[in-house]
Amino acid sequence: MLESIVSYGLAVGAVYAMIGITYNVMFTASRAFSFTAGMLGMLGGVLGALFIDRLGLPAIVGLLLVLACGAVMGVITEIVAVRPVLKSIEQHLYVLSTLAFALLIAQFTAIEWGTDAAPFPRLIPIGEGLLDQKFWIPMLACAVTVVGLELLYRKTLIGRAFLAIAEDAYAARALGLPEVRLRLASFALAGMIGSLAGFAGGEMLLAFFGNQSILNFYGFVPVALGGMGNNRGALVAGLLLGLFQQAANFLVGGIFASVAVFVVFIIVLLLRPEGFAGASGARRV
Amino acid sequence: MSITRRKVLAGSAAAAGAASLASGLASPAIAANEPLRIGFLPALTGPSSSTGVAMNRGTLLAVDEINAAGGVNGRKIEIIVRDTQSDATKAVNAIAELTSRQKVAMIWGPLNSGETLAATPLCARAGIPMIHPCWVDTLIDVKKYPMSFRSAPTNEQIGEAANHYVMDVLKAKKVAVIGDNAGYATATVAAYVPLLKKKGGTVVYEGNVDAANPDLKPELLRMRDGGAEAIMPWSVNAGFLARILNTRAAMGWDVPVVGQTTLGSGQTKALLDKPENWAKVYSNNFKNCCYAGDGKLPALAADFRGRIAKAKIDMNDTLLWWIACGYDAPKLIAETVKAAGDSPKDITAYLNKLKNWPGINATLTFTPEQHNGVPDAEVVMCQANSLKDGAFNLAPGYGA
């Protein structure tokens, strides 16, 4: 039982954490909360199955194509659903526009792909070892994402430019940074991370259009608990969420496991609205 | 003789009566040359279309056969098809059109419960008899809808057949009943568990689980710890069902799984980790369209499949019983009109006395009090992994 809680919990938690990081990357670049993260995850699974299972491409080519499609979806999200409403960000219209765009893509997927879950291919042709690939691939993908992002933000010039935009877009623009292009690049990056989450977790979650709503919600929990824009917080909260959810599956079971997750989520938000790792921001008066 | 106002009124009433009597007498002569119109409401597109497309093939085959043989008392059958697009609103609009403008003698369909729930009251109001193959129990109510008949089992019969198989054939007394969190599954689990208990079974696990939950091991461990001798999953979600079967195999547990028809679908098969995971899985089906112990179909169904092949109807993507069910309805309607005439009253009166009518899919019997036509004994379980040319093997234990 403990082994199942840890393996499944950490694997699902890694997927949640990556979706949370997708939210964060889009949020830091635009200050808009884009509810397309779950959609990107869902597409990662569906497109992976399409490229590898149906079109017969090698797994590595499938992965690269999925990442490319994710990047394109990220860019389209920025142009179609975020940019037009950024001028009046205080009205929070991006909630509506990004959610509508995500639903549009989900419906399109349901029509073209089908409403039934479809199999996701085994990515590496090896037998089941101590820990099956469906568990360690999401964990590995999550680790690569987190380390890669840390290196990008701390060691590269473009990464620092991302941080500058996130800190103060107005000042960054005044310094001559190409704000719009950097924001587009951020959304493309988020698209790749989101689709990688769905691709890596595909063997567990299957290629199913209905995964969108689950990933949208469970991926949001690490952001809320870990603090908005805080990737390390999202990582820790995502893994904890996975472990807690799986433990609840064993301890209370059935539909009550979801209830247990919601209850804990609400309690934490009541006690610490800014999340575990988030700092409560000073409000200008 | 003085002419009073009263006499004039009485005279004109008598004249009108005579005229209507004359026209009433004349109408059969005209009707005899007119085609017999049947309204047909399949979902040929949309999410419910896999059943609709298959039943449509059977229906058109039956109509072609009847017309080629000279029609019904010399009248050709004109089937007026309206695609409901799996949408109850479109089904309702089509019913209104078919009953008021097209003046059909009878309606066949709609073919799924959601649409039929909306269509049945309208048909009843229009006074047009209908027959449908939908499973929801409340669709048949002889008081509210005296002209509505069912050519398929009820949900209760489906549950009873599975419960009978688990308890009387497999001799399992401790049962685990599981569903996903969709409307059909929650309602079905709630309805079937009391039936199981009434039969003397012990329900060691009863639960509804999120259909997208990737890991069902905790639930199956609970079932095993409770001593379950059979698992009964009620869900139309292939992903959910495949996860149960894959988890069962991963646990090395060979408990039988007995339940919904989706257990035997191609979508479920595609999601299995190994083909062996489909062993000891039994899904609902109909005795007349299953291979018996000797590997042969019953005589009527075997002959029917020969005719399907001759008519070059595609069988690869569908199930025999769907096509057979589509075939039976126009055959029954034609026979009814031939024997009793085409007025709604006569059709209803004839169907109310129908006894053991030998359909390809089911032997139908109706009485004025019972419009659910399929006998309990013909609702059976089949081996989910035995699909061959659109039909399954009967589950072990039903005898030859």
XYZ file of C-alpha atoms in Angstrom:
685
model
C 0.000 0.000 0.000
C 2.770 2.434 0.977
C 4.675 1.642 -2.191
C 1.571 2.329 -4.291
C 0.909 5.627 -2.487
C 4.463 6.814 -3.053
C 4.862 5.712 -6.681
C 1.457 6.851 -7.890
C 1.351 9.867 -5.616
C 4.729 11.229 -6.728
C 4.016 10.515 -10.406
C 0.616 12.213 -10.424
C 2.046 14.938 -8.188
C 4.813 15.578 -10.713
C 2.196 16.094 -13.431
C 0.234 18.469 -11.183
C 3.430 20.352 -10.341
C 4.282 20.791 -14.025
C 0.804 22.089 -14.804
C 1.206 24.446 -11.840
C 4.534 25.646 -13.279
C 2.787 26.179 -16.638
C 0.308 28.481 -14.873
C 3.216 30.273 -13.210
C 5.286 30.841 -16.363
C 2.293 32.415 -18.104
C 1.411 34.432 -15.007
C 4.873 35.894 -14.455
C 5.132 36.997 -18.087
C 1.756 38.682 -18.318
C 0.263 39.044 -14.805
C -2.722 37.300 -16.348
C -3.862 33.948 -15.043
C -4.366 31.789 -18.121
C -6.693 28.828 -17.606
C -5.234 27.038 -20.601
C -2.716 25.003 -18.598
C -4.996 21.943 -18.306
C -5.773 22.187 -22.000
C -2.044 22.053 -22.805
C -1.663 18.978 -20.597
C -4.634 17.270 -22.244
C -3.216 18.051 -25.703
C 0.153 16.597 -24.702
C -1.504 13.221 -24.081
C -3.803 13.290 -27.117
C -1.156 14.520 -29.569
C 1.422 12.060 -28.200
C -0.987 9.164 -28.848
C -1.799 10.614 -32.272
C 1.814 10.985 -33.405
C 3.233 7.786 -31.938
C 0.299 5.352 -31.856
C -1.750 6.358 -34.872
C 0.874 7.848 -37.192
C 3.565 5.414 -36.116
C 6.331 7.971 -35.531
C 9.258 7.151 -33.182
C 8.698 8.243 -29.567
C 11.415 10.905 -29.659
C 9.988 12.474 -32.852
C 6.543 12.341 -31.250
C 7.878 14.148 -28.183
C 9.518 16.887 -30.267
C 6.339 17.381 -32.305
C 4.242 17.534 -29.126
C 6.574 20.186 -27.682
C 6.391 22.160 -30.932
C 2.583 21.977 -30.978
C 2.522 23.031 -27.310
C 4.700 26.049 -28.103
C 2.421 27.038 -30.987
C -0.668 26.672 -28.758
C 1.062 28.862 -26.152
C 1.735 31.576 -28.725
C -1.845 31.392 -30.059
C -3.144 31.666 -26.473
C -1.120 34.841 -25.954
C -2.292 36.427 -29.199
C -5.940 35.353 -29.088
C -6.874 35.177 -25.420
C -4.391 37.242 -23.400
C -3.068 40.204 -25.384
C -6.485 41.713 -26.230
C -7.483 41.902 -22.547
C -4.137 42.944 -20.998
C -4.983 46.647 -21.199
C -7.763 46.209 -18.701
C -6.130 43.571 -16.564
C -7.773 44.810 -13.377
C -11.138 43.683 -14.776
C -9.833 40.092 -14.898
C -11.335 39.498 -18.341
C -8.514 37.030 -19.042
C -10.356 34.482 -16.873
C -13.172 34.457 -19.391
C -11.082 34.703 -22.551
C -8.562 31.995 -21.625
C -11.240 29.659 -20.268
C -13.311 30.123 -23.428
C -10.287 29.403 -25.602
C -9.482 26.259 -23.582
C -13.077 25.018 -23.865
C -13.021 25.663 -27.589
C -9.931 23.501 -27.994
C -11.397 20.787 -25.713
C -14.592 20.607 -27.777
C -12.610 20.511 -30.986
C -10.520 17.671 -29.564
C -13.670 15.800 -28.498
C -15.080 16.064 -32.026
C -11.904 15.158 -33.882
C -10.340 12.689 -31.419
C -13.460 11.234 -29.794
C -14.926 11.342 -26.320
C -13.534 7.987 -25.205
C -10.147 7.593 -23.593
C -7.641 6.168 -26.068
C -4.472 4.227 -25.258
C -1.175 6.056 -24.882
C 1.846 4.155 -26.238
C 4.613 2.755 -24.043
C 7.408 5.219 -24.679
C 10.384 3.004 -23.904
C 10.188 -0.639 -24.976
C 11.316 -2.204 -21.695
C 9.543 -4.433 -19.231
C 8.237 -3.387 -15.825
C 11.118 -2.981 -13.407
C 10.984 -2.055 -9.757
C 9.382 1.230 -10.689
C 7.441 1.222 -13.956
C 8.138 3.879 -16.577
C 4.642 5.296 -16.216
C 5.739 6.455 -12.750
C 9.326 7.555 -13.308
C 8.855 9.325 -16.650
C 6.621 12.075 -15.163
C 9.011 12.439 -12.202
C 11.982 12.737 -14.558
C 10.145 15.219 -16.801
C 9.271 17.308 -13.762
C 12.859 17.297 -12.493
C 14.193 18.282 -15.926
C 11.638 21.106 -16.121
C 12.433 22.512 -12.690
C 16.217 22.335 -13.103
C 15.995 23.689 -16.660
C 13.895 26.641 -15.561
C 16.245 27.431 -12.669
C 19.234 27.411 -15.048
C 17.355 29.484 -17.615
C 16.282 32.147 -15.118
C 19.618 32.350 -13.281
C 22.299 31.656 -15.852
C 21.104 33.083 -19.153
C 20.495 36.601 -20.355
C 17.109 35.789 -21.824
C 16.117 34.190 -18.532
C 17.032 37.377 -16.693
C 15.003 39.338 -19.229
C 12.017 37.089 -18.385
C 12.510 37.907 -14.711
C 12.799 41.609 -15.476
C 9.469 41.549 -17.331
C 7.895 39.649 -14.479
C 9.222 42.099 -11.891
C 8.177 45.319 -13.624
C 7.059 45.215 -17.253
C 6.941 49.006 -17.526
C 10.506 49.537 -16.294
C 11.781 46.654 -18.424
C 10.249 48.227 -21.502
C 11.792 51.554 -20.600
C 15.172 49.802 -20.525
C 14.599 48.664 -24.096
C 13.564 45.063 -23.496
C 11.187 43.737 -26.182
C 8.295 43.070 -23.824
C 5.867 41.634 -26.361
C 8.377 39.205 -27.835
C 9.510 38.093 -24.389
C 5.901 37.517 -23.380
C 5.326 35.451 -26.516
C 8.452 33.425 -25.731
C 7.185 32.850 -22.183
C 3.853 31.556 -23.460
C 5.632 29.285 -25.929
C 7.763 27.964 -23.055
C 4.644 27.437 -20.930
C 3.042 25.606 -23.856
C 5.993 23.246 -24.003
C 5.970 22.576 -20.257
C 2.191 21.975 -20.193
C 2.247 19.595 -23.142
C 5.294 17.811 -21.695
C 3.280 17.231 -18.489
C 0.483 15.550 -20.428
C 2.925 13.595 -22.589
C 4.973 12.330 -19.647
C 1.844 11.368 -17.684
C 0.132 9.887 -20.755
C 0.669 6.238 -19.806
C -1.079 6.927 -16.519
C -3.795 9.377 -17.575
C -4.393 8.044 -21.138
C -5.194 10.183 -24.172
C -8.511 11.587 -23.047
C -10.099 14.973 -23.749
C -11.718 14.929 -20.293
C -8.288 15.194 -18.635
C -8.410 18.924 -19.334
C -10.780 19.841 -16.511
C -8.981 17.599 -13.998
C -5.547 18.979 -14.856
C -6.883 22.533 -14.892
C -8.144 22.129 -11.367
C -5.548 19.882 -9.769
C -2.804 21.874 -11.485
C -4.195 25.059 -9.996
C -4.059 23.713 -6.445
C -0.194 23.711 -6.310
C -0.187 27.304 -7.558
C -2.647 28.416 -4.914
C -0.846 26.494 -2.173
C 2.681 27.238 -3.329
C 2.148 30.902 -4.049
C 1.475 32.491 -7.404
C 4.540 32.662 -9.621
C 6.584 30.531 -7.219
C 7.861 27.469 -9.108
C 9.558 25.838 -6.138
C 6.340 26.259 -4.141
C 4.379 24.684 -7.011
C 6.785 21.736 -7.126
C 6.534 20.974 -3.415
C 2.781 21.580 -3.273
C 2.199 19.493 -6.422
C 4.077 16.485 -5.058
C 2.349 16.809 -1.686
C -1.032 17.037 -3.406
C -0.319 13.842 -5.369
C 0.755 11.975 -2.234
C -2.198 13.270 -0.217
C -4.683 12.421 -2.955
C -3.346 8.893 -3.316
C -3.299 8.387 0.460
C -6.911 9.595 0.580
C -7.752 7.102 -2.185
C -6.509 4.324 0.063
C -7.843 5.635 3.351
C -11.302 6.924 2.474
C -11.681 5.790 -1.125
C -14.094 6.482 -3.930
C -15.552 9.877 -4.465
C -14.662 10.912 -0.890
C -10.991 11.080 -1.842
C -11.733 14.120 -4.027
C -13.786 15.636 -1.227
C -10.833 15.224 1.149
C -8.556 17.072 -1.293
C -11.020 19.954 -1.654
C -11.509 20.227 2.093
C -7.766 20.469 2.760
C -7.376 22.950 -0.098
C -10.072 25.233 1.300
C -8.729 25.002 4.852
C -5.203 25.926 3.736
C -6.485 28.865 1.711
C -8.528 30.091 4.691
C -5.493 29.932 6.969
C -2.904 31.204 4.475
C -4.556 32.915 1.494
C -1.150 33.696 -0.078
C -0.154 30.007 -0.020
C 2.588 28.250 1.928
C 5.503 29.820 0.089
C 3.887 33.016 -1.195
C 4.604 36.360 0.424
C 1.622 38.524 1.258
C 2.050 41.532 -0.975
C 1.735 45.046 0.326
C -1.235 46.825 -1.107
C -0.795 50.349 -2.379
C -3.352 52.703 -0.856
C -95.291 22.639 -42.876
C -93.499 25.422 -41.137
C -89.734 25.400 -41.211
C -88.340 26.071 -37.771
C -84.768 26.966 -36.908
C -84.466 23.738 -34.939
C -85.467 21.595 -37.933
C -82.942 23.326 -40.169
C -80.161 22.693 -37.630
C -81.186 19.048 -37.190
C -81.312 18.552 -40.939
C -77.879 20.009 -41.528
C -76.430 17.920 -38.696
C -77.856 14.778 -40.316
C -76.438 15.789 -43.697
C -73.022 16.443 -42.192
C -73.141 13.066 -40.430
C -74.033 11.295 -43.673
C -71.244 13.086 -45.514
C -68.655 12.178 -42.897
C -69.911 8.585 -42.868
C -69.582 8.462 -46.654
C -66.069 9.867 -46.558
C -65.222 7.491 -43.724
C -66.344 4.551 -45.780
C -64.494 5.783 -48.822
C -61.189 6.312 -47.049
C -59.982 2.655 -46.955
C -60.281 2.481 -50.727
C -57.950 5.476 -51.076
C -55.655 4.300 -48.273
C -55.223 0.909 -49.922
C -53.286 2.544 -52.735
C -51.291 4.859 -50.540
C -47.928 3.775 -49.174
C -47.784 2.764 -45.527
C -45.809 5.536 -43.866
C -43.555 4.715 -40.923
C -41.629 7.442 -39.113
C -38.078 6.404 -38.132
C -35.873 8.426 -35.776
C -32.315 7.098 -35.645
C -29.339 9.145 -34.450
C -27.202 8.814 -37.570
C -24.708 11.426 -36.420
C -23.415 12.568 -33.015
C -22.325 10.616 -29.927
C -25.182 8.058 -29.995
C -24.765 7.277 -33.672
C -22.951 3.921 -33.441
C -26.239 2.253 -32.388
C -28.280 4.438 -34.734
C -26.226 3.653 -37.830
C -26.354 -0.097 -37.136
C -30.105 -0.193 -36.456
C -30.664 1.920 -39.585
C -28.959 -0.781 -41.669
C -31.331 -3.434 -40.266
C -34.406 -1.237 -40.685
C -33.674 -0.437 -44.326
C -33.004 -4.121 -45.044
C -36.397 -5.086 -43.577
C -38.221 -2.391 -45.569
C -36.497 -3.458 -48.799
C -37.457 -7.076 -48.163
C -41.097 -6.246 -47.416
C -41.447 -3.991 -50.463
C -39.743 -6.513 -52.734
C -42.274 -9.104 -51.573
C -45.197 -6.880 -52.566
C -45.559 -4.657 -49.508
C -48.317 -4.775 -46.887
C -51.657 -5.779 -48.441
C -50.431 -4.300 -51.688
C -49.180 -1.083 -50.077
C -45.494 -0.256 -50.235
C -43.799 0.836 -47.023
C -42.497 4.375 -47.132
C -39.974 4.857 -44.318
C -39.561 8.506 -43.423
C -36.144 8.847 -41.766
C -35.238 11.846 -39.634
C -31.685 11.952 -38.224
C -31.972 13.156 -34.624
C -28.242 13.963 -34.530
C -28.220 12.497 -30.985
C -30.120 15.593 -29.886
C -33.403 15.339 -27.940
C -34.612 18.711 -29.295
C -34.246 17.519 -32.862
C -36.028 14.274 -31.980
C -38.959 16.268 -30.567
C -39.162 18.462 -33.680
C -39.062 15.382 -35.892
C -41.887 13.737 -33.905
C -44.020 16.862 -34.366
C -43.374 16.840 -38.099
C -43.943 13.106 -38.559
C -47.191 13.002 -36.600
C -48.804 16.203 -37.869
C -47.503 16.760 -41.410
C -46.391 13.346 -42.630
C -49.311 11.471 -41.039
C -47.320 8.340 -40.289
C -49.114 5.201 -39.100
C -46.487 4.410 -36.460
C -43.182 5.697 -35.134
C -40.045 3.527 -34.772
C -37.603 5.191 -32.386
C -35.918 7.308 -31.165
C -33.132 4.826 -30.473
C -31.630 6.228 -27.267
C -33.251 6.921 -23.919
C -32.506 10.649 -23.681
C -34.345 11.379 -26.907
C -37.145 8.919 -26.187
C -37.808 10.481 -22.776
C -38.589 13.716 -24.614
C -40.396 12.124 -27.563
C -42.749 9.681 -25.816
C -45.176 12.242 -24.286
C -45.453 14.009 -27.643
C -46.260 10.796 -29.450
C -48.840 9.952 -26.794
C -50.459 13.375 -27.210
C -50.593 12.970 -30.980
C -52.203 9.538 -30.558
C -49.664 7.765 -32.778
C -48.360 4.364 -31.662
C -44.601 4.018 -31.178
C -42.069 1.268 -30.600
C -38.536 1.900 -29.349
C -35.512 -0.070 -28.119
C -34.526 2.116 -25.133
C -33.711 0.751 -21.693
C -34.778 3.410 -19.159
C -37.538 1.826 -17.067
C -39.869 4.850 -16.874
C -40.234 5.087 -20.659
C -42.986 2.479 -20.556
C -46.106 3.331 -18.598
C -49.303 1.836 -20.009
C -51.489 4.390 -18.211
C -49.615 7.477 -19.360
C -48.456 6.175 -22.735
C -50.907 3.416 -23.780
C -49.555 3.349 -27.362
C -45.852 3.072 -26.527
C -44.098 -0.322 -26.792
C -40.552 -1.480 -26.069
C -38.649 -4.031 -28.170
C -35.584 -4.161 -25.886
C -34.994 -5.010 -22.206
C -35.508 -2.564 -19.369
C -32.599 -1.432 -17.220
C -34.042 -3.597 -14.460
C -33.918 -6.668 -16.719
C -30.293 -5.871 -17.582
C -29.420 -5.668 -13.882
C -31.405 -8.780 -13.017
C -29.695 -10.747 -15.794
C -26.254 -9.793 -14.482
C -27.288 -10.459 -10.873
C -28.745 -13.827 -11.886
C -25.491 -14.760 -13.611
C -23.352 -13.742 -10.646
C -25.458 -15.382 -7.956
C -27.097 -18.395 -9.633
C -24.568 -19.393 -12.289
C -21.215 -18.305 -10.827
C -22.557 -18.996 -7.304
C -20.844 -15.850 -6.017
C -22.527 -14.571 -2.884
C -20.161 -11.720 -1.986
C -20.216 -9.055 -4.671
C -18.481 -5.707 -5.279
C -20.533 -3.123 -7.212
C -18.659 -0.136 -8.627
C -19.531 2.725 -10.978
C -17.956 5.967 -12.134
C -19.382 9.342 -11.094
C -21.479 9.952 -14.239
C -25.278 10.077 -14.053
C -25.900 6.660 -15.637
C -23.419 4.899 -13.364
C -24.569 6.449 -10.084
C -28.232 5.745 -10.883
C -27.480 2.194 -11.981
C -25.379 1.293 -8.931
C -28.112 2.693 -6.674
C -30.775 0.680 -8.523
C -28.954 -2.661 -8.808
C -27.527 -2.982 -5.305
C -30.992 -3.391 -3.682
C -31.912 -5.981 -6.354
C -28.764 -7.895 -5.499
C -29.512 -7.759 -1.779
C -33.093 -8.869 -2.406
C -31.714 -11.924 -4.168
C -29.754 -12.766 -1.005
C -26.358 -11.433 -2.090
C -23.919 -9.661 0.203
C -22.567 -6.412 -1.218
C -19.055 -6.201 0.233
C -18.163 -3.051 -1.686
C -20.394 -0.343 -3.156
C -18.856 2.808 -4.583
C -18.712 5.464 -7.250
C -15.267 6.655 -8.286
C -14.092 9.575 -10.409
C -13.922 8.194 -13.957
C -10.576 9.887 -14.582
C -8.932 8.502 -11.437
C -5.803 6.869 -12.886
C -5.319 4.372 -10.068
C -8.133 2.035 -9.039
C -5.910 -0.244 -6.976
C -7.178 1.121 -3.646
C -10.753 0.298 -4.664
C -9.896 -3.197 -5.878
C -7.865 -3.894 -2.716
C -10.934 -2.937 -0.709
C -13.029 -5.340 -2.768
C -10.526 -8.160 -2.291
C -10.198 -7.483 1.424
C -14.000 -7.636 1.656
C -13.884 -11.107 0.116
C -15.564 -10.200 -3.192
C -16.220 -13.229 -5.418
C -17.338 -11.112 -8.382
C -16.968 -7.484 -9.482
C -19.901 -5.767 -11.151
C -18.868 -2.496 -12.813
C -21.632 -0.256 -14.185
C -20.178 2.372 -16.470
C -20.138 3.282 -20.144
C -16.629 4.751 -19.780
C -14.172 2.441 -21.557
C -11.178 4.014 -19.777
C -12.684 3.320 -16.363
C -13.595 -0.278 -17.228
C -10.173 -1.003 -18.754
C -8.473 0.317 -15.613
C -10.494 -2.112 -13.488
C -9.450 -5.026 -15.730
C -5.790 -3.940 -15.865
C -5.622 -3.458 -12.100
C -7.273 -6.845 -11.518
C -4.575 -8.460 -13.679
C -1.731 -6.519 -12.029
C -2.934 -7.771 -8.644
C -2.937 -11.345 -9.946
C -6.607 -11.636 -8.991
C -8.781 -13.797 -11.243
C -12.156 -12.674 -9.905
C -14.890 -12.641 -12.609
C -16.122 -9.241 -13.838
C -19.797 -9.056 -14.832
C -21.558 -5.972 -16.137
C -22.371 -3.445 -18.832
C -22.063 -4.067 -22.587
C -19.163 -1.581 -22.868
C -16.990 -4.245 -21.158
C -16.997 -6.033 -24.509
C -16.403 -2.988 -26.714
C -13.450 -2.342 -28.990
C -12.605 0.818 -27.043
C -12.196 -1.198 -23.838
C -10.073 -3.766 -25.683
C -7.759 -1.043 -27.016
C -6.978 0.137 -23.477
C -6.041 -3.246 -22.005
C -2.377 -3.727 -21.071
C -2.540 -7.350 -22.264
C -5.206 -9.272 -24.196
C -5.350 -11.811 -21.315
C -6.787 -9.113 -19.074
C -10.072 -9.616 -20.927
C -10.512 -13.183 -19.676
C -13.347 -13.972 -17.237
C -15.201 -10.800 -18.223
C -18.905 -11.109 -19.021
C -21.108 -8.407 -20.528
C -24.828 -8.086 -21.250
C -26.215 -9.443 -24.489
C -29.176 -11.267 -26.026
C -29.506 -15.022 -26.239
C -30.879 -15.017 -29.799
C -27.805 -13.201 -31.139
C -25.074 -15.115 -29.270
C -23.096 -18.202 -30.252
C -24.271 -21.153 -28.171
C -21.933 -23.731 -26.618
C -21.556 -25.467 -30.008
C -20.238 -22.239 -31.559
C -23.369 -21.725 -33.692
C -25.919 -18.928 -33.771
C -29.609 -19.828 -33.245
C -31.305 -20.730 -36.570
C -33.141 -17.398 -37.051
C -30.011 -15.319 -36.419
C -27.829 -17.565 -38.602
C -30.276 -17.194 -41.496
C -30.441 -13.439 -40.864
C -26.676 -13.104 -40.981
C -26.680 -14.877 -44.312
C -29.121 -12.302 -45.664
C -27.010 -9.464 -44.247
C -23.996 -10.825 -46.097
C -26.042 -11.223 -49.291
C -27.238 -7.616 -49.045
C -23.554 -6.607 -48.620
C -24.248 -4.825 -45.317
C -21.085 -3.941 -43.438
C -20.724 -5.983 -40.226
C -17.132 -5.203 -39.310
C -17.770 -2.082 -37.276
C -20.913 -3.090 -35.456
C -22.919 -5.700 -33.533
C -25.359 -8.267 -34.853
C -27.996 -7.554 -32.233
C -28.140 -3.871 -33.135
C -28.836 -4.685 -36.780
C -31.320 -7.408 -35.764
C -33.144 -5.021 -33.433
C -33.382 -2.486 -36.284
C -34.705 -5.201 -38.571
C -37.381 -6.498 -36.205
C -39.321 -3.221 -35.784
C -40.513 -2.621 -39.390
C -41.224 -6.349 -39.722
C -43.467 -6.212 -36.661
C -45.176 -3.012 -37.819
C -45.826 -4.488 -41.278
C -47.270 -7.665 -39.798
C -49.480 -5.636 -37.441
C -50.890 -3.424 -40.208
C -51.419 -6.431 -42.459
C -53.443 -8.206 -39.783
C -55.251 -5.320 -38.091
C -55.218 -2.211 -40.323
C -53.374 1.052 -39.870
C -55.517 3.027 -37.426
C -53.745 3.801 -34.135
C -56.465 1.996 -32.194
C -56.207 -1.182 -34.265
C -52.408 -1.206 -34.155
C -52.440 -0.818 -30.368
C -55.137 -3.479 -29.934
C -53.161 -5.953 -32.059
C -49.857 -5.313 -30.302
C -51.562 -5.622 -26.909
C -52.287 -9.254 -27.772
C -48.927 -10.058 -29.362
C -47.594 -13.343 -27.977
C -44.166 -14.876 -28.598
C -43.573 -12.977 -31.844
C -40.349 -14.474 -33.195
C -38.062 -11.480 -33.741
C -34.454 -12.040 -34.744
C -33.173 -10.154 -31.693
C -35.887 -11.057 -29.196
C -39.158 -12.952 -28.888
C -41.693 -10.238 -28.134
C -44.837 -10.510 -26.022
C -47.114 -7.617 -25.062
C -50.287 -7.449 -22.997
C -52.515 -4.433 -22.245
C -50.730 -4.160 -18.874
C -47.187 -4.955 -20.018
C -45.528 -3.136 -22.908
C -41.979 -4.348 -22.165
C -41.715 -7.025 -24.803
C -38.476 -8.921 -24.130
C -38.654 -12.016 -21.877
C -36.205 -12.158 -18.942
C -34.736 -15.447 -20.151
C -33.388 -13.896 -23.354
C -31.305 -11.259 -21.556
C -28.025 -13.062 -20.914
C -24.326 -12.528 -20.348
C -21.706 -13.219 -22.986
C -17.916 -13.618 -22.984
C -16.539 -10.123 -23.548
C -13.425 -11.328 -25.386
C -15.240 -13.541 -27.883
C -16.498 -11.030 -30.478
C -16.525 -12.617 -33.940
C -18.462 -11.237 -36.904
C -20.589 -8.988 -34.698
C -21.649 -11.624 -32.153
C -20.328 -13.010 -28.856
C -20.175 -16.455 -27.221
C -22.704 -17.054 -24.476
C -21.025 -16.881 -21.064
C -20.330 -20.343 -19.621
C -23.151 -21.850 -17.594
C -26.182 -21.172 -19.802
C -26.132 -24.673 -21.271
C -26.180 -25.485 -24.956
